[in-house]
Amino acid sequence: MSENNKKVLGILPHSIAGRLIVKSMLDGFEQNGFSFDIYDELKQDNFLEFIQNKDYDYITGYDFSPLKLKVDNNLNLPCVCYFADEIESRTSGVLDDWKKYLPYLSENGNYTFYWDRALAEKSEVKNLYYMPQFVNTKVYKPLNLEKEYDIMFAGRLDTEHRLNFFIELMQNFPNLKFAWFAIEKHYQDALSRTNEEGQELLKKAYKGFIDNEPDMAIAINKTKFVFTMNAQGLSSLNHRTVQAVACKTLVVSDFREELNIYKGDLPFYINMGDLIEKINYYMQNEKAYEYTVNKCYEIASKYLSAEYCVKCMLNVMGN
């Protein structure tokens, strides 16, 4: 095929985070000369009818989603799986069926990209490669918007540690404006698990749910700080980290080995007191804030863009 005729089939999964990751990945394929079709598992239900009389160079998607469709429908098509969940767990998109689909990852023509370096080094899956989280830097970019929020957290407060940590942080900064983005289900769940004071703080912070990249980029651009609590993996940074860094918003992360990607310039915290100290420091030192976001942005825009990372993926696949 000529370069302009290359085409990939992208699978949008049920996972909200996975949908955003797949969209960035498909943008990366497009930036490397591919066109793409999208099959949406949330909105479509006749996969074989959808692909009838269509030819693709790859089927790709999040976790096991594309591989499951390939196996279940006996497709003779190279498969590219990007995992930002642990492969050997129920979080990987197929619940307890991961044991069924795991052996297929090692078959010829299937390629696996894993977001966690430590897990990638331990994995026995063939054709598995480490690939950190990346974003389409033509979407996630500085927009020079006026700041509306001081501190943002986006995601589940699904453990007592995460819930209590966020509430305690808000209690320590009563004069700052917090923004918490999560689906309604997770918002209601968090409300049910805290006391009256915690409920009032959560209600004040909750800003609804964002399920698309342009709106997430706008929200991040309107925020001064994003703090993260990485939930999975051994060494990895989550998608929110690179989203924020690409928008020149300061991220304060819990400690992860992959902070070395940012050559020591992305700040981290080890406990609540440390996080409070970091936020106060950058609030009071505009020069330090600008230096940090600029240094981290330089790295993300060069090495964590969808165009660059998908090019690296294509290179290891022989394209």
PDB file of C-alpha atoms in Angstrom:
ATOM      1  CA  MET A   1       0.000   0.000   0.000  1.00  0.00           C
ATOM      2  CA  SER A   2       1.100   3.565  -0.495  1.00  0.00           C
ATOM      3  CA  GLU A   3       1.515   5.758   2.564  1.00  0.00           C
ATOM      4  CA  ASN A   4      -1.777   7.550   1.967  1.00  0.00           C
ATOM      5  CA  ASN A   5      -3.720   4.265   1.749  1.00  0.00           C
ATOM      6  CA  LYS A   6      -2.739   2.949   5.167  1.00  0.00           C
ATOM      7  CA  LYS A   7      -5.711   2.602   7.468  1.00  0.00           C
ATOM      8  CA  VAL A   8      -6.252   1.566  11.071  1.00  0.00           C
ATOM      9  CA  LEU A   9      -9.409   0.473  12.872  1.00  0.00           C
ATOM     10  CA  GLY A  10      -9.605   2.056  16.315  1.00  0.00           C
ATOM     11  CA  ILE A  11     -11.772   0.578  19.068  1.00  0.00           C
ATOM     12  CA  LEU A  12     -13.254   2.991  21.588  1.00  0.00           C
ATOM     13  CA  PRO A  13     -13.732   0.958  24.795  1.00  0.00           C
ATOM     14  CA  HIS A  14     -16.183   1.272  27.663  1.00  0.00           C
ATOM     15  CA  SER A  15     -13.448   2.763  29.839  1.00  0.00           C
ATOM     16  CA  ILE A  16     -13.622   6.563  29.917  1.00  0.00           C
ATOM     17  CA  ALA A  17      -9.866   6.935  30.420  1.00  0.00           C
ATOM     18  CA  GLY A  18      -9.335   4.375  27.689  1.00  0.00           C
ATOM     19  CA  ARG A  19     -11.454   6.355  25.247  1.00  0.00           C
ATOM     20  CA  LEU A  20      -9.301   9.456  25.712  1.00  0.00           C
ATOM     21  CA  ILE A  21      -6.095   7.430  25.367  1.00  0.00           C
ATOM     22  CA  VAL A  22      -7.322   5.738  22.177  1.00  0.00           C
ATOM     23  CA  LYS A  23      -8.299   9.080  20.656  1.00  0.00           C
ATOM     24  CA  SER A  24      -4.771  10.399  21.223  1.00  0.00           C
ATOM     25  CA  MET A  25      -3.328   7.211  19.747  1.00  0.00           C
ATOM     26  CA  LEU A  26      -5.507   7.449  16.634  1.00  0.00           C
ATOM     27  CA  ASP A  27      -4.455  11.066  16.215  1.00  0.00           C
ATOM     28  CA  GLY A  28      -0.871   9.817  16.341  1.00  0.00           C
ATOM     29  CA  PHE A  29      -1.566   7.275  13.592  1.00  0.00           C
ATOM     30  CA  GLU A  30      -3.127  10.018  11.488  1.00  0.00           C
ATOM     31  CA  GLN A  31      -0.109  12.262  12.044  1.00  0.00           C
ATOM     32  CA  ASN A  32       2.024   9.392  10.746  1.00  0.00           C
ATOM     33  CA  GLY A  33       0.163   9.025   7.465  1.00  0.00           C
ATOM     34  CA  PHE A  34      -2.744   6.721   8.373  1.00  0.00           C
ATOM     35  CA  SER A  35      -6.460   7.271   8.092  1.00  0.00           C
ATOM     36  CA  PHE A  36      -8.743   5.579  10.602  1.00  0.00           C
ATOM     37  CA  ASP A  37     -12.241   4.338  11.307  1.00  0.00           C
ATOM     38  CA  ILE A  38     -13.686   4.117  14.811  1.00  0.00           C
ATOM     39  CA  TYR A  39     -15.834   1.344  16.213  1.00  0.00           C
ATOM     40  CA  ASP A  40     -17.432   2.497  19.482  1.00  0.00           C
ATOM     41  CA  GLU A  41     -18.183  -0.326  21.921  1.00  0.00           C
ATOM     42  CA  LEU A  42     -20.523   1.940  23.888  1.00  0.00           C
ATOM     43  CA  LYS A  43     -22.650   2.963  20.930  1.00  0.00           C
ATOM     44  CA  GLN A  44     -22.387   0.198  18.308  1.00  0.00           C
ATOM     45  CA  ASP A  45     -23.278  -3.477  18.574  1.00  0.00           C
ATOM     46  CA  ASN A  46     -22.744  -5.154  15.179  1.00  0.00           C
ATOM     47  CA  PHE A  47     -18.988  -5.337  14.712  1.00  0.00           C
ATOM     48  CA  LEU A  48     -18.927  -7.734  11.753  1.00  0.00           C
ATOM     49  CA  GLU A  49     -21.424  -5.617   9.845  1.00  0.00           C
ATOM     50  CA  PHE A  50     -19.329  -2.530  10.585  1.00  0.00           C
ATOM     51  CA  ILE A  51     -16.118  -3.989   9.132  1.00  0.00           C
ATOM     52  CA  GLN A  52     -17.735  -5.783   6.204  1.00  0.00           C
ATOM     53  CA  ASN A  53     -15.877  -5.117   2.916  1.00  0.00           C
ATOM     54  CA  LYS A  54     -13.309  -2.909   4.680  1.00  0.00           C
ATOM     55  CA  ASP A  55      -9.554  -3.435   4.762  1.00  0.00           C
ATOM     56  CA  TYR A  56      -7.263  -2.291   7.574  1.00  0.00           C
ATOM     57  CA  ASP A  57      -3.548  -2.478   8.265  1.00  0.00           C
ATOM     58  CA  TYR A  58      -4.110  -2.730  12.033  1.00  0.00           C
ATOM     59  CA  ILE A  59      -6.827  -2.995  14.630  1.00  0.00           C
ATOM     60  CA  THR A  60      -5.881  -1.022  17.730  1.00  0.00           C
ATOM     61  CA  GLY A  61      -7.295   0.055  21.051  1.00  0.00           C
ATOM     62  CA  TYR A  62      -7.071   0.066  24.832  1.00  0.00           C
ATOM     63  CA  ASP A  63      -6.204  -2.933  26.977  1.00  0.00           C
ATOM     64  CA  PHE A  64      -7.652  -6.190  25.604  1.00  0.00           C
ATOM     65  CA  SER A  65     -10.482  -4.518  23.622  1.00  0.00           C
ATOM     66  CA  PRO A  66      -9.053  -4.843  20.083  1.00  0.00           C
ATOM     67  CA  LEU A  67      -7.588  -8.299  20.721  1.00  0.00           C
ATOM     68  CA  LYS A  68     -10.922  -9.616  22.006  1.00  0.00           C
ATOM     69  CA  LEU A  69     -12.659  -8.463  18.822  1.00  0.00           C
ATOM     70  CA  LYS A  70      -9.903 -10.007  16.702  1.00  0.00           C
ATOM     71  CA  VAL A  71     -10.041 -13.362  18.480  1.00  0.00           C
ATOM     72  CA  ASP A  72     -13.816 -13.587  18.841  1.00  0.00           C
ATOM     73  CA  ASN A  73     -14.341 -12.789  15.147  1.00  0.00           C
ATOM     74  CA  ASN A  74     -11.369 -14.748  13.718  1.00  0.00           C
ATOM     75  CA  LEU A  75      -9.814 -11.687  12.093  1.00  0.00           C
ATOM     76  CA  ASN A  76      -6.570 -12.085  10.172  1.00  0.00           C
ATOM     77  CA  LEU A  77      -5.334  -8.624  11.081  1.00  0.00           C
ATOM     78  CA  PRO A  78      -2.344  -7.325  13.059  1.00  0.00           C
ATOM     79  CA  CYS A  79      -3.466  -6.102  16.470  1.00  0.00           C
ATOM     80  CA  VAL A  80      -1.983  -3.264  18.556  1.00  0.00           C
ATOM     81  CA  CYS A  81      -2.977  -3.150  22.232  1.00  0.00           C
ATOM     82  CA  TYR A  82      -2.030  -0.219  24.445  1.00  0.00           C
ATOM     83  CA  PHE A  83      -2.340  -1.075  28.140  1.00  0.00           C
ATOM     84  CA  ALA A  84      -2.555   1.532  30.876  1.00  0.00           C
ATOM     85  CA  ASP A  85      -3.986  -1.080  33.243  1.00  0.00           C
ATOM     86  CA  GLU A  86      -2.234  -4.152  34.576  1.00  0.00           C
ATOM     87  CA  ILE A  87      -2.556  -6.915  31.994  1.00  0.00           C
ATOM     88  CA  GLU A  88      -3.058  -9.786  34.416  1.00  0.00           C
ATOM     89  CA  SER A  89      -6.000  -8.297  36.294  1.00  0.00           C
ATOM     90  CA  ARG A  90      -9.729  -7.657  36.074  1.00  0.00           C
ATOM     91  CA  THR A  91      -9.034  -3.989  35.328  1.00  0.00           C
ATOM     92  CA  SER A  92      -7.738  -4.836  31.839  1.00  0.00           C
ATOM     93  CA  GLY A  93     -11.110  -4.540  30.121  1.00  0.00           C
ATOM     94  CA  VAL A  94     -12.296  -8.163  30.049  1.00  0.00           C
ATOM     95  CA  LEU A  95     -12.800  -8.840  33.785  1.00  0.00           C
ATOM     96  CA  ASP A  96     -11.984 -12.462  34.599  1.00  0.00           C
ATOM     97  CA  ASP A  97     -11.558 -13.343  30.897  1.00  0.00           C
ATOM     98  CA  TRP A  98      -8.032 -11.886  30.884  1.00  0.00           C
ATOM     99  CA  LYS A  99      -6.720 -15.434  31.405  1.00  0.00           C
ATOM    100  CA  LYS A 100      -8.478 -16.506  28.211  1.00  0.00           C
ATOM    101  CA  TYR A 101      -7.059 -13.714  26.064  1.00  0.00           C
ATOM    102  CA  LEU A 102      -3.608 -13.417  27.640  1.00  0.00           C
ATOM    103  CA  PRO A 103      -1.959 -16.142  25.462  1.00  0.00           C
ATOM    104  CA  TYR A 104      -3.134 -14.418  22.271  1.00  0.00           C
ATOM    105  CA  LEU A 105      -1.013 -11.360  23.070  1.00  0.00           C
ATOM    106  CA  SER A 106       2.102 -13.436  22.320  1.00  0.00           C
ATOM    107  CA  GLU A 107       0.933 -14.645  18.909  1.00  0.00           C
ATOM    108  CA  ASN A 108       2.731 -13.365  15.818  1.00  0.00           C
ATOM    109  CA  GLY A 109       1.129 -10.232  14.434  1.00  0.00           C
ATOM    110  CA  ASN A 110       0.030  -8.939  17.816  1.00  0.00           C
ATOM    111  CA  TYR A 111       1.864  -6.072  19.504  1.00  0.00           C
ATOM    112  CA  THR A 112       1.494  -4.899  23.082  1.00  0.00           C
ATOM    113  CA  PHE A 113       2.565  -1.530  24.456  1.00  0.00           C
ATOM    114  CA  TYR A 114       2.692  -1.189  28.232  1.00  0.00           C
ATOM    115  CA  TRP A 115       2.597   2.113  30.103  1.00  0.00           C
ATOM    116  CA  ASP A 116       4.585   0.901  33.115  1.00  0.00           C
ATOM    117  CA  ARG A 117       8.330   0.284  32.672  1.00  0.00           C
ATOM    118  CA  ALA A 118       8.712  -1.961  35.725  1.00  0.00           C
ATOM    119  CA  LEU A 119       5.778  -4.164  34.690  1.00  0.00           C
ATOM    120  CA  ALA A 120       7.028  -4.263  31.093  1.00  0.00           C
ATOM    121  CA  GLU A 121      10.412  -5.526  32.243  1.00  0.00           C
ATOM    122  CA  LYS A 122       8.755  -8.325  34.233  1.00  0.00           C
ATOM    123  CA  SER A 123       6.253  -9.375  31.558  1.00  0.00           C
ATOM    124  CA  GLU A 124       6.670 -12.641  29.646  1.00  0.00           C
ATOM    125  CA  VAL A 125       4.350 -11.519  26.826  1.00  0.00           C
ATOM    126  CA  LYS A 126       6.111 -11.611  23.452  1.00  0.00           C
ATOM    127  CA  ASN A 127       6.262  -8.482  21.319  1.00  0.00           C
ATOM    128  CA  LEU A 128       5.627  -6.305  24.389  1.00  0.00           C
ATOM    129  CA  TYR A 129       7.240  -2.880  24.598  1.00  0.00           C
ATOM    130  CA  TYR A 130       7.312  -0.106  27.162  1.00  0.00           C
ATOM    131  CA  MET A 131       5.525   3.073  26.068  1.00  0.00           C
ATOM    132  CA  PRO A 132       4.711   5.832  28.573  1.00  0.00           C
ATOM    133  CA  GLN A 133       1.443   7.719  28.435  1.00  0.00           C
ATOM    134  CA  PHE A 134       1.254  10.270  25.605  1.00  0.00           C
ATOM    135  CA  VAL A 135      -1.195  12.837  24.238  1.00  0.00           C
ATOM    136  CA  ASN A 136      -2.020  14.702  21.069  1.00  0.00           C
ATOM    137  CA  THR A 137      -0.085  17.904  21.690  1.00  0.00           C
ATOM    138  CA  LYS A 138      -2.137  19.686  19.058  1.00  0.00           C
ATOM    139  CA  VAL A 139      -5.094  19.350  21.468  1.00  0.00           C
ATOM    140  CA  TYR A 140      -3.336  19.412  24.825  1.00  0.00           C
ATOM    141  CA  LYS A 141      -1.374  22.633  24.555  1.00  0.00           C
ATOM    142  CA  PRO A 142      -1.102  26.037  26.278  1.00  0.00           C
ATOM    143  CA  LEU A 143      -4.229  28.073  25.503  1.00  0.00           C
ATOM    144  CA  ASN A 144      -3.385  31.142  27.593  1.00  0.00           C
ATOM    145  CA  LEU A 145      -6.720  31.067  29.393  1.00  0.00           C
ATOM    146  CA  GLU A 146      -7.499  32.873  32.615  1.00  0.00           C
ATOM    147  CA  LYS A 147      -7.171  30.611  35.653  1.00  0.00           C
ATOM    148  CA  GLU A 148     -10.482  29.663  37.275  1.00  0.00           C
ATOM    149  CA  TYR A 149      -9.256  26.927  39.629  1.00  0.00           C
ATOM    150  CA  ASP A 150      -6.310  26.739  41.956  1.00  0.00           C
ATOM    151  CA  ILE A 151      -6.142  22.946  42.314  1.00  0.00           C
ATOM    152  CA  MET A 152      -7.657  20.183  40.199  1.00  0.00           C
ATOM    153  CA  PHE A 153      -8.120  16.480  40.735  1.00  0.00           C
ATOM    154  CA  ALA A 154      -9.776  14.338  38.082  1.00  0.00           C
ATOM    155  CA  GLY A 155     -10.766  10.735  38.646  1.00  0.00           C
ATOM    156  CA  ARG A 156     -12.207   8.376  41.205  1.00  0.00           C
ATOM    157  CA  LEU A 157     -12.043   8.790  44.957  1.00  0.00           C
ATOM    158  CA  ASP A 158     -12.684   5.075  45.174  1.00  0.00           C
ATOM    159  CA  THR A 159     -10.575   4.182  48.214  1.00  0.00           C
ATOM    160  CA  GLU A 160     -10.718   5.602  51.717  1.00  0.00           C
ATOM    161  CA  HIS A 161      -7.160   6.868  51.310  1.00  0.00           C
ATOM    162  CA  ARG A 162      -7.916   8.830  48.137  1.00  0.00           C
ATOM    163  CA  LEU A 163     -11.206  10.211  49.501  1.00  0.00           C
ATOM    164  CA  ASN A 164      -9.798  11.278  52.864  1.00  0.00           C
ATOM    165  CA  PHE A 165      -6.625  12.657  51.288  1.00  0.00           C
ATOM    166  CA  PHE A 166      -8.575  14.936  48.953  1.00  0.00           C
ATOM    167  CA  ILE A 167     -10.885  16.154  51.716  1.00  0.00           C
ATOM    168  CA  GLU A 168      -7.935  16.841  54.018  1.00  0.00           C
ATOM    169  CA  LEU A 169      -6.198  18.802  51.268  1.00  0.00           C
ATOM    170  CA  MET A 170      -9.277  20.996  50.822  1.00  0.00           C
ATOM    171  CA  GLN A 171      -9.432  21.508  54.594  1.00  0.00           C
ATOM    172  CA  ASN A 172      -5.841  22.749  54.568  1.00  0.00           C
ATOM    173  CA  PHE A 173      -6.555  25.286  51.812  1.00  0.00           C
ATOM    174  CA  PRO A 174      -9.976  26.756  52.629  1.00  0.00           C
ATOM    175  CA  ASN A 175      -9.317  29.875  50.549  1.00  0.00           C
ATOM    176  CA  LEU A 176      -8.336  28.083  47.342  1.00  0.00           C
ATOM    177  CA  LYS A 177     -10.756  27.047  44.630  1.00  0.00           C
ATOM    178  CA  PHE A 178     -10.783  23.310  43.965  1.00  0.00           C
ATOM    179  CA  ALA A 179     -12.102  21.487  40.921  1.00  0.00           C
ATOM    180  CA  TRP A 180     -12.929  17.794  40.968  1.00  0.00           C
ATOM    181  CA  PHE A 181     -14.036  16.073  37.763  1.00  0.00           C
ATOM    182  CA  ALA A 182     -15.614  12.604  37.910  1.00  0.00           C
ATOM    183  CA  ILE A 183     -18.634  10.751  36.621  1.00  0.00           C
ATOM    184  CA  GLU A 184     -21.863  11.194  38.595  1.00  0.00           C
ATOM    185  CA  LYS A 185     -21.735   7.627  39.902  1.00  0.00           C
ATOM    186  CA  HIS A 186     -18.320   8.165  41.499  1.00  0.00           C
ATOM    187  CA  TYR A 187     -19.389  11.551  42.854  1.00  0.00           C
ATOM    188  CA  GLN A 188     -22.424  10.053  44.595  1.00  0.00           C
ATOM    189  CA  ASP A 189     -20.356   7.156  45.898  1.00  0.00           C
ATOM    190  CA  ALA A 190     -17.837   9.540  47.473  1.00  0.00           C
ATOM    191  CA  LEU A 191     -20.619  11.581  49.087  1.00  0.00           C
ATOM    192  CA  SER A 192     -22.045   8.444  50.669  1.00  0.00           C
ATOM    193  CA  ARG A 193     -18.732   7.572  52.308  1.00  0.00           C
ATOM    194  CA  THR A 194     -17.913  10.782  54.161  1.00  0.00           C
ATOM    195  CA  ASN A 195     -19.361  12.998  56.883  1.00  0.00           C
ATOM    196  CA  GLU A 196     -21.326  16.225  56.526  1.00  0.00           C
ATOM    197  CA  GLU A 197     -18.232  18.447  56.370  1.00  0.00           C
ATOM    198  CA  GLY A 198     -16.675  16.223  53.729  1.00  0.00           C
ATOM    199  CA  GLN A 199     -19.886  16.242  51.718  1.00  0.00           C
ATOM    200  CA  GLU A 200     -19.994  20.039  51.674  1.00  0.00           C
ATOM    201  CA  LEU A 201     -16.390  20.246  50.489  1.00  0.00           C
ATOM    202  CA  LEU A 202     -16.982  17.676  47.744  1.00  0.00           C
ATOM    203  CA  LYS A 203     -20.153  19.442  46.571  1.00  0.00           C
ATOM    204  CA  LYS A 204     -18.256  22.709  46.354  1.00  0.00           C
ATOM    205  CA  ALA A 205     -15.396  21.153  44.388  1.00  0.00           C
ATOM    206  CA  TYR A 206     -17.363  18.924  42.031  1.00  0.00           C
ATOM    207  CA  LYS A 207     -17.537  20.327  38.497  1.00  0.00           C
ATOM    208  CA  GLY A 208     -19.128  17.437  36.653  1.00  0.00           C
ATOM    209  CA  PHE A 209     -17.644  15.070  34.134  1.00  0.00           C
ATOM    210  CA  ILE A 210     -15.524  15.566  31.022  1.00  0.00           C
ATOM    211  CA  ASP A 211     -15.388  12.814  28.406  1.00  0.00           C
ATOM    212  CA  ASN A 212     -13.605  14.527  25.511  1.00  0.00           C
ATOM    213  CA  GLU A 213     -10.120  15.840  24.929  1.00  0.00           C
ATOM    214  CA  PRO A 214     -10.789  19.469  23.878  1.00  0.00           C
ATOM    215  CA  ASP A 215     -12.882  20.171  26.995  1.00  0.00           C
ATOM    216  CA  MET A 216     -10.346  18.446  29.243  1.00  0.00           C
ATOM    217  CA  ALA A 217      -7.578  20.555  27.717  1.00  0.00           C
ATOM    218  CA  ILE A 218      -9.596  23.705  28.428  1.00  0.00           C
ATOM    219  CA  ALA A 219     -10.261  22.692  32.042  1.00  0.00           C
ATOM    220  CA  ILE A 220      -6.571  21.954  32.624  1.00  0.00           C
ATOM    221  CA  ASN A 221      -5.579  25.261  31.059  1.00  0.00           C
ATOM    222  CA  LYS A 222      -7.902  27.023  33.489  1.00  0.00           C
ATOM    223  CA  THR A 223      -6.159  25.358  36.443  1.00  0.00           C
ATOM    224  CA  LYS A 224      -2.988  26.427  38.231  1.00  0.00           C
ATOM    225  CA  PHE A 225      -2.133  23.049  39.848  1.00  0.00           C
ATOM    226  CA  VAL A 226      -3.053  19.451  39.119  1.00  0.00           C
ATOM    227  CA  PHE A 227      -2.221  16.889  41.770  1.00  0.00           C
ATOM    228  CA  THR A 228      -2.230  13.187  41.031  1.00  0.00           C
ATOM    229  CA  MET A 229      -2.586   9.941  42.954  1.00  0.00           C
ATOM    230  CA  ASN A 230      -1.405   7.123  40.701  1.00  0.00           C
ATOM    231  CA  ALA A 231      -3.501   4.034  41.317  1.00  0.00           C
ATOM    232  CA  GLN A 232      -1.983   1.274  39.172  1.00  0.00           C
ATOM    233  CA  GLY A 233       1.387  -0.019  38.081  1.00  0.00           C
ATOM    234  CA  LEU A 234       4.729  -0.047  39.855  1.00  0.00           C
ATOM    235  CA  SER A 235       6.595   2.865  38.295  1.00  0.00           C
ATOM    236  CA  SER A 236       4.258   4.624  35.873  1.00  0.00           C
ATOM    237  CA  LEU A 237       2.729   8.081  35.640  1.00  0.00           C
ATOM    238  CA  ASN A 238      -0.920   8.349  34.677  1.00  0.00           C
ATOM    239  CA  HIS A 239      -2.529  10.024  31.667  1.00  0.00           C
ATOM    240  CA  ARG A 240      -3.493  13.117  33.638  1.00  0.00           C
ATOM    241  CA  THR A 241       0.172  13.907  34.249  1.00  0.00           C
ATOM    242  CA  VAL A 242       1.126  14.281  30.604  1.00  0.00           C
ATOM    243  CA  GLN A 243      -2.186  15.984  29.765  1.00  0.00           C
ATOM    244  CA  ALA A 244      -1.422  18.720  32.297  1.00  0.00           C
ATOM    245  CA  VAL A 245       2.270  19.044  31.481  1.00  0.00           C
ATOM    246  CA  ALA A 246       1.444  19.462  27.782  1.00  0.00           C
ATOM    247  CA  CYS A 247      -0.864  22.367  28.746  1.00  0.00           C
ATOM    248  CA  LYS A 248       1.874  24.047  30.836  1.00  0.00           C
ATOM    249  CA  THR A 249      -0.077  23.426  34.027  1.00  0.00           C
ATOM    250  CA  LEU A 250       1.976  22.453  37.043  1.00  0.00           C
ATOM    251  CA  VAL A 251       1.627  18.846  38.195  1.00  0.00           C
ATOM    252  CA  VAL A 252       2.526  17.695  41.683  1.00  0.00           C
ATOM    253  CA  SER A 253       2.636  13.890  41.594  1.00  0.00           C
ATOM    254  CA  ASP A 254       2.929  11.226  44.210  1.00  0.00           C
ATOM    255  CA  PHE A 255       6.353   9.621  43.886  1.00  0.00           C
ATOM    256  CA  ARG A 256       6.895   7.298  40.916  1.00  0.00           C
ATOM    257  CA  GLU A 257      10.144   6.095  39.359  1.00  0.00           C
ATOM    258  CA  GLU A 258       9.102   7.431  35.967  1.00  0.00           C
ATOM    259  CA  LEU A 259       9.362  10.976  37.229  1.00  0.00           C
ATOM    260  CA  ASN A 260      12.892  10.662  35.855  1.00  0.00           C
ATOM    261  CA  ILE A 261      11.366  11.243  32.414  1.00  0.00           C
ATOM    262  CA  TYR A 262      11.196  14.901  33.453  1.00  0.00           C
ATOM    263  CA  LYS A 263      14.842  14.958  34.602  1.00  0.00           C
ATOM    264  CA  GLY A 264      14.003  16.027  38.144  1.00  0.00           C
ATOM    265  CA  ASP A 265      11.899  19.035  37.179  1.00  0.00           C
ATOM    266  CA  LEU A 266       8.424  17.627  37.882  1.00  0.00           C
ATOM    267  CA  PRO A 267       7.728  18.000  41.633  1.00  0.00           C
ATOM    268  CA  PHE A 268       6.450  15.121  43.729  1.00  0.00           C
ATOM    269  CA  TYR A 269       5.101  14.664  47.238  1.00  0.00           C
ATOM    270  CA  ILE A 270       5.536  11.844  49.732  1.00  0.00           C
ATOM    271  CA  ASN A 271       2.764  12.752  52.195  1.00  0.00           C
ATOM    272  CA  MET A 272       0.162  15.415  52.917  1.00  0.00           C
ATOM    273  CA  GLY A 273       2.584  17.764  54.644  1.00  0.00           C
ATOM    274  CA  ASP A 274       4.952  17.575  51.702  1.00  0.00           C
ATOM    275  CA  LEU A 275       2.157  18.289  49.206  1.00  0.00           C
ATOM    276  CA  ILE A 276       1.014  21.316  51.217  1.00  0.00           C
ATOM    277  CA  GLU A 277       4.578  22.590  51.300  1.00  0.00           C
ATOM    278  CA  LYS A 278       4.978  22.150  47.524  1.00  0.00           C
ATOM    279  CA  ILE A 279       1.721  23.949  46.745  1.00  0.00           C
ATOM    280  CA  ASN A 280       2.602  26.845  49.050  1.00  0.00           C
ATOM    281  CA  TYR A 281       6.064  27.114  47.518  1.00  0.00           C
ATOM    282  CA  TYR A 282       4.862  27.341  43.928  1.00  0.00           C
ATOM    283  CA  MET A 283       1.979  29.622  44.888  1.00  0.00           C
ATOM    284  CA  GLN A 284       4.481  32.078  46.314  1.00  0.00           C
ATOM    285  CA  ASN A 285       7.215  31.703  43.669  1.00  0.00           C
ATOM    286  CA  GLU A 286       5.998  32.599  40.209  1.00  0.00           C
ATOM    287  CA  LYS A 287       9.486  32.287  38.691  1.00  0.00           C
ATOM    288  CA  ALA A 288       9.858  28.754  40.041  1.00  0.00           C
ATOM    289  CA  TYR A 289       6.394  27.904  38.730  1.00  0.00           C
ATOM    290  CA  GLU A 290       7.186  29.177  35.220  1.00  0.00           C
ATOM    291  CA  TYR A 291      10.583  27.479  35.160  1.00  0.00           C
ATOM    292  CA  THR A 292       9.049  24.133  36.133  1.00  0.00           C
ATOM    293  CA  VAL A 293       6.135  24.144  33.711  1.00  0.00           C
ATOM    294  CA  ASN A 294       8.376  25.271  30.835  1.00  0.00           C
ATOM    295  CA  LYS A 295      10.991  22.578  31.481  1.00  0.00           C
ATOM    296  CA  CYS A 296       8.383  19.816  31.749  1.00  0.00           C
ATOM    297  CA  TYR A 297       6.534  21.105  28.684  1.00  0.00           C
ATOM    298  CA  GLU A 298       9.718  20.935  26.606  1.00  0.00           C
ATOM    299  CA  ILE A 299      10.091  17.237  27.401  1.00  0.00           C
ATOM    300  CA  ALA A 300       6.431  16.336  26.900  1.00  0.00           C
ATOM    301  CA  SER A 301       6.093  18.205  23.619  1.00  0.00           C
ATOM    302  CA  LYS A 302       9.171  16.451  22.205  1.00  0.00           C
ATOM    303  CA  TYR A 303       9.012  12.920  23.614  1.00  0.00           C
ATOM    304  CA  LEU A 304       5.418  12.357  24.802  1.00  0.00           C
ATOM    305  CA  SER A 305       3.451  13.615  21.812  1.00  0.00           C
ATOM    306  CA  ALA A 306       1.124  11.191  20.035  1.00  0.00           C
ATOM    307  CA  GLU A 307       2.939  11.785  16.748  1.00  0.00           C
ATOM    308  CA  TYR A 308       6.343  10.884  18.203  1.00  0.00           C
ATOM    309  CA  CYS A 309       5.196   7.931  20.321  1.00  0.00           C
ATOM    310  CA  VAL A 310       3.078   6.304  17.582  1.00  0.00           C
ATOM    311  CA  LYS A 311       6.042   6.700  15.226  1.00  0.00           C
ATOM    312  CA  CYS A 312       8.116   4.749  17.764  1.00  0.00           C
ATOM    313  CA  MET A 313       5.386   2.100  17.926  1.00  0.00           C
ATOM    314  CA  LEU A 314       5.322   1.796  14.137  1.00  0.00           C
ATOM    315  CA  ASN A 315       9.104   1.495  14.036  1.00  0.00           C
ATOM    316  CA  VAL A 316       9.152  -1.536  16.352  1.00  0.00           C
ATOM    317  CA  MET A 317       6.329  -3.068  14.297  1.00  0.00           C
ATOM    318  CA  GLY A 318       8.418  -2.755  11.136  1.00  0.00           C
ATOM    319  CA  ASN A 319       6.732   0.274   9.553  1.00  0.00           C
TER     320      ASN A 319
END
